[in-house]
mmCIF file of C-alpha atoms and ligand atoms in Angstrom:
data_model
loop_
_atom_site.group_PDB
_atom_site.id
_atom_site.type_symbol
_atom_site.label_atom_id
_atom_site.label_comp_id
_atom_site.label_asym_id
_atom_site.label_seq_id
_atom_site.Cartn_x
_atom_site.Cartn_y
_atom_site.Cartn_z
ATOM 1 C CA UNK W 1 52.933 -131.127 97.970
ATOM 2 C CA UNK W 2 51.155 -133.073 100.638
ATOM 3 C CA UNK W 3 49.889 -136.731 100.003
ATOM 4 C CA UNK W 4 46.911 -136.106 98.952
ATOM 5 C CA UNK W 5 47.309 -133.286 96.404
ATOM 6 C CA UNK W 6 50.525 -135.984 95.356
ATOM 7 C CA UNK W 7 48.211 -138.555 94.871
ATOM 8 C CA UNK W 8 45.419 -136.146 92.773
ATOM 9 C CA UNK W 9 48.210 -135.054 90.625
ATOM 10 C CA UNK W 10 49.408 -138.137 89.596
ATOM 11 C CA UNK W 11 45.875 -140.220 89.141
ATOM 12 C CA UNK W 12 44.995 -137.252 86.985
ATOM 13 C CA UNK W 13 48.266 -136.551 85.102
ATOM 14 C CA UNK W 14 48.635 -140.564 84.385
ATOM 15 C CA UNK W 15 44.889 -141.340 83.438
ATOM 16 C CA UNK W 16 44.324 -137.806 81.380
ATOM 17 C CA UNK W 17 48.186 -138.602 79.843
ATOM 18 C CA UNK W 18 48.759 -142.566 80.084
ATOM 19 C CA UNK W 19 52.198 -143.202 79.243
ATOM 20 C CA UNK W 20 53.000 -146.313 76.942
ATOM 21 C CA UNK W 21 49.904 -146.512 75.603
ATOM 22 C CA UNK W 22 48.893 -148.266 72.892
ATOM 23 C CA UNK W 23 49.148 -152.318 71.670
ATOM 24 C CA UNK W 24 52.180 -154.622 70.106
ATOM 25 C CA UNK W 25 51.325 -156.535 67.618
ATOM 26 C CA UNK W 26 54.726 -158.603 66.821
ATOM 27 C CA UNK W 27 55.145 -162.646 66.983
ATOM 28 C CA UNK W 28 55.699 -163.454 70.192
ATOM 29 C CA UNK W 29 53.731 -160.510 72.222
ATOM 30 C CA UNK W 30 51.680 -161.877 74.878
ATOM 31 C CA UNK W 31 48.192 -160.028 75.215
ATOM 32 C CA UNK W 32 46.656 -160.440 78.287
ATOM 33 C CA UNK W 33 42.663 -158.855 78.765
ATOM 34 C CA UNK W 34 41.919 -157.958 82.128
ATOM 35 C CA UNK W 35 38.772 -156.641 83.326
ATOM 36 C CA UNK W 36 36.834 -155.194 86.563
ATOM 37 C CA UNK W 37 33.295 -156.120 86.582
ATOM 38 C CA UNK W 38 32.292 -153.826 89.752
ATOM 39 C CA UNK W 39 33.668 -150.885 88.771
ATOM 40 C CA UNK W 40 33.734 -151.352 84.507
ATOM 41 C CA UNK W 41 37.241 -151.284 84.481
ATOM 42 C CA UNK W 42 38.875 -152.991 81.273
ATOM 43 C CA UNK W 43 42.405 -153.041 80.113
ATOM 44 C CA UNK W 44 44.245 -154.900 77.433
ATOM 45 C CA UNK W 45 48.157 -155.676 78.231
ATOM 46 C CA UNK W 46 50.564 -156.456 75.701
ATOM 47 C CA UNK W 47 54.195 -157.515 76.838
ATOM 48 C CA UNK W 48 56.866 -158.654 74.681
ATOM 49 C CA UNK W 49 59.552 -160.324 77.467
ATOM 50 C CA UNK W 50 63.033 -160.811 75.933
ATOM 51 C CA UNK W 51 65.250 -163.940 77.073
ATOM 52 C CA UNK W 52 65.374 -162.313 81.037
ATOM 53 C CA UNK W 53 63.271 -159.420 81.126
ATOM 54 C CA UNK W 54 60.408 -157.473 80.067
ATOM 55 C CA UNK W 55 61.373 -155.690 76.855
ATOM 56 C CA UNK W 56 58.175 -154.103 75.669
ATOM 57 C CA UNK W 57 55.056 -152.828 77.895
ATOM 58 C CA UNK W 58 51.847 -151.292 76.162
ATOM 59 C CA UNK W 59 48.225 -150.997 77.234
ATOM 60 C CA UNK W 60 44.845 -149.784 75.856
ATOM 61 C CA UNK W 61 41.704 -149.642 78.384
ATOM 62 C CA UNK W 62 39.264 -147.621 79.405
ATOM 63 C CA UNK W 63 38.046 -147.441 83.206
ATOM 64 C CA UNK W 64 37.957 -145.344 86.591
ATOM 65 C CA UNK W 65 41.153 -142.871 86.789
ATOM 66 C CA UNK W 66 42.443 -145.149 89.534
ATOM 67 C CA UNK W 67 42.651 -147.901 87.155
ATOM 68 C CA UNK W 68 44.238 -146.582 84.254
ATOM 69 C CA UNK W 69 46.876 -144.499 86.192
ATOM 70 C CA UNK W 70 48.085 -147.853 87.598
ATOM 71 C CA UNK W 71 48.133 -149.148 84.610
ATOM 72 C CA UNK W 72 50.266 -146.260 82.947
ATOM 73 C CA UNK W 73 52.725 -146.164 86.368
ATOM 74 C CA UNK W 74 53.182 -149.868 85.973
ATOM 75 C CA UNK W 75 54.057 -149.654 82.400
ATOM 76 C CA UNK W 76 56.797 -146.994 83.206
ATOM 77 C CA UNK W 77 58.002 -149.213 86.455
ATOM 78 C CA UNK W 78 58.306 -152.810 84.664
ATOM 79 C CA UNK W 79 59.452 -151.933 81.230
ATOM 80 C CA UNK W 80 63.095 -153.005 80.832
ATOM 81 C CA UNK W 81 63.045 -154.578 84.045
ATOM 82 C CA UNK W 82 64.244 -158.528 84.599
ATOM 83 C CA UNK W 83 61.157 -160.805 84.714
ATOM 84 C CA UNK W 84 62.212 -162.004 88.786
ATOM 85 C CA UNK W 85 62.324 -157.920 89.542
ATOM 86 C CA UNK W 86 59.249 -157.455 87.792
ATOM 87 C CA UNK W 87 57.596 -160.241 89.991
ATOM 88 C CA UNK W 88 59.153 -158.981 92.911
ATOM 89 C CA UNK W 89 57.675 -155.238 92.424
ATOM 90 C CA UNK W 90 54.168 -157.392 91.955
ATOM 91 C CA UNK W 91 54.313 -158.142 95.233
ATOM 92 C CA UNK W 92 55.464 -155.358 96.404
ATOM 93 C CA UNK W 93 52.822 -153.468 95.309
ATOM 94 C CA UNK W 94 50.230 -155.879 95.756
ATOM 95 C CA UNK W 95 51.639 -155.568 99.484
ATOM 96 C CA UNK W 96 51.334 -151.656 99.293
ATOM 97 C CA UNK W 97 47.953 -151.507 97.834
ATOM 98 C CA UNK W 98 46.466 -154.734 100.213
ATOM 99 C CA UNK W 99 43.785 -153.911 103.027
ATOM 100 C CA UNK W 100 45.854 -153.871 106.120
ATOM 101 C CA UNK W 101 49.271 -152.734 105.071
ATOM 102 C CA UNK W 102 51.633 -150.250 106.489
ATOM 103 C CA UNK W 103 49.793 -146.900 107.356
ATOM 104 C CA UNK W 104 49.810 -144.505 104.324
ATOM 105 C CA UNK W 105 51.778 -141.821 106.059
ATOM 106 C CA UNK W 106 55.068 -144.592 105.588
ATOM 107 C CA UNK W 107 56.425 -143.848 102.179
ATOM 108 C CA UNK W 108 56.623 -147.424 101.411
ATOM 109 C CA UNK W 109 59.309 -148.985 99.144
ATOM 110 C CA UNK W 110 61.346 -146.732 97.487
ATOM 111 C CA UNK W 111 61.422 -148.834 94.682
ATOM 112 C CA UNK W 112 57.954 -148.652 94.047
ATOM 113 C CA UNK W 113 58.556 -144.429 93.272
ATOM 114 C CA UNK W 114 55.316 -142.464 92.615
ATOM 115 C CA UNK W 115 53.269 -145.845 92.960
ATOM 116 C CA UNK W 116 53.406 -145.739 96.582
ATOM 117 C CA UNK W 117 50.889 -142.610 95.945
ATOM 118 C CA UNK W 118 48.134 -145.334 95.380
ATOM 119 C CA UNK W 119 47.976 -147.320 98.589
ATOM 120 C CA UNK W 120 45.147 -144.860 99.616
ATOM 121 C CA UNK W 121 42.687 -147.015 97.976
ATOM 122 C CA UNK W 122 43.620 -149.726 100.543
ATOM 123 C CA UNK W 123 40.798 -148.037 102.914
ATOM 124 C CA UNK W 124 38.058 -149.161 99.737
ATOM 125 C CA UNK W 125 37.931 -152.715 99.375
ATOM 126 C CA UNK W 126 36.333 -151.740 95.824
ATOM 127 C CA UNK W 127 39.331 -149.326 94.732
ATOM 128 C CA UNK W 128 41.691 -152.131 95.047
ATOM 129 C CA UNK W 129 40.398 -153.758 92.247
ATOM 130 C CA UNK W 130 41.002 -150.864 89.961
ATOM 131 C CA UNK W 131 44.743 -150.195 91.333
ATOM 132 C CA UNK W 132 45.240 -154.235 90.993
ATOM 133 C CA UNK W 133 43.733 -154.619 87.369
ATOM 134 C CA UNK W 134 47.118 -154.078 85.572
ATOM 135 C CA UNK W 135 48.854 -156.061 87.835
ATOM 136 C CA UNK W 136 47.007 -159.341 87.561
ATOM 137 C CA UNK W 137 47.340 -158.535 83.509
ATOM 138 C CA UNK W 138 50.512 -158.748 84.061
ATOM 139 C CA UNK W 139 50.956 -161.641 86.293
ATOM 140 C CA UNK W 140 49.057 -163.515 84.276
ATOM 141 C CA UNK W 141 51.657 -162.823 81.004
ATOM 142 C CA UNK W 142 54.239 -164.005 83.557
ATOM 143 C CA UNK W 143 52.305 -166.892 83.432
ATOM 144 C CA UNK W 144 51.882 -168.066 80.335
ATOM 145 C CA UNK W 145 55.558 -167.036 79.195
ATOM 146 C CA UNK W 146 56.807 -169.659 82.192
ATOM 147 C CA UNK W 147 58.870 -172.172 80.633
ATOM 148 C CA UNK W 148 56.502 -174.961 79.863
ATOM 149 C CA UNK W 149 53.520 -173.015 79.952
ATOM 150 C CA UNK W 150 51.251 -174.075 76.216
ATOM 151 C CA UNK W 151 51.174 -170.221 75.447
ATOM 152 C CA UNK W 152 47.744 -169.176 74.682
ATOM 153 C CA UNK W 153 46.612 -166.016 72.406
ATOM 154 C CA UNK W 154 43.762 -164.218 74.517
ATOM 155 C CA UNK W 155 44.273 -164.892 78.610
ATOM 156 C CA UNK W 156 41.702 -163.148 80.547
ATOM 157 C CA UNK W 157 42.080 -161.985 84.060
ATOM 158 C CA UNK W 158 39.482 -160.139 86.340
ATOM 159 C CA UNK W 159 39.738 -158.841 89.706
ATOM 160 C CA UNK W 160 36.349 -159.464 90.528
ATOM 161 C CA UNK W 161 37.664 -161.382 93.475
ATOM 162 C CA UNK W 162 40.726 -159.376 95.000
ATOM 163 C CA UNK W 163 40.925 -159.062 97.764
HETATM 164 ZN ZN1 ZN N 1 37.874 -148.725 88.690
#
């Protein structure tokens, strides 16, 4: 398979199939609502993290293929992994995904796997707000998990502004 019939595959196998979807609704489960105005994106995050890492990953959303296929890659990516990895593979992606990146033809990190496939929305502006959506859910349960952070029930992110 070439890149493009890669990347067609997997948008349309994750969004038709999402994997780990669905909510968690024990004590301690951070839920994080994200949402993309411009495109009518919307995803709800819920992460349980245990003492160093991210334990339990679920979503529920509706939205553009682009933006639940993230969603469903990211859940397979972070889930189990340590909360610094899972920070680091943030930024990895957000790196992959960014306007003005490495060309698409370089693989990109191998440790990103089959969600190097989306740094062809880089060329639209608009389509990195869908691939981003998840991500900035998920930042922003980093967040308020941090050690001193108040801990709020319903954070809300949007990537109306990503750039
Ligand atoms: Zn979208």
């Amino acid at each position: 398979m070439n890149f493009d019939e890669l990347y067609q595959h997997l948008i349309l196998d994750h969004s038709k199939h999402p994997r780990n979807y669905g909510e968690l609704e024990q004590e301690g489960t951070v839920h994080v609502h994200g949402d993309n105005p411009s495109c009518g994106d919307e995803i709800h995050l819920h992460v349980r993290f245990g003492p160093e890492n991210v334990e339990e990953i679920r979503f529920t959303g509706h939205g553009c293929a682009i933006s639940q296929a993230s969603a469903s890659m990211m859940t397979l990516k972070l889930k189990g992994k340590a909360r610094e990895e899972a920070e680091r593979l943030l930024r990895l992606f957000h790196a992959r995904v960014a306007p003005g990146g490495e060309g698409a033809d370089d693989p990109g990190p191998r440790e990103l796997g089959d969600l190097n496939v989306l740094s062809g929305v880089r060329q639209f502006p608009q389509r990195v707000k869908c691939a981003m959506l998840a991500w900035r859910a998920f930042e922003q349960a980093l967040e308020e998990t941090r050690e001193g952070a108040s801990g709020t029930a319903g954070a809300r992110v949007s990537t109306e502004k990503e750039e």
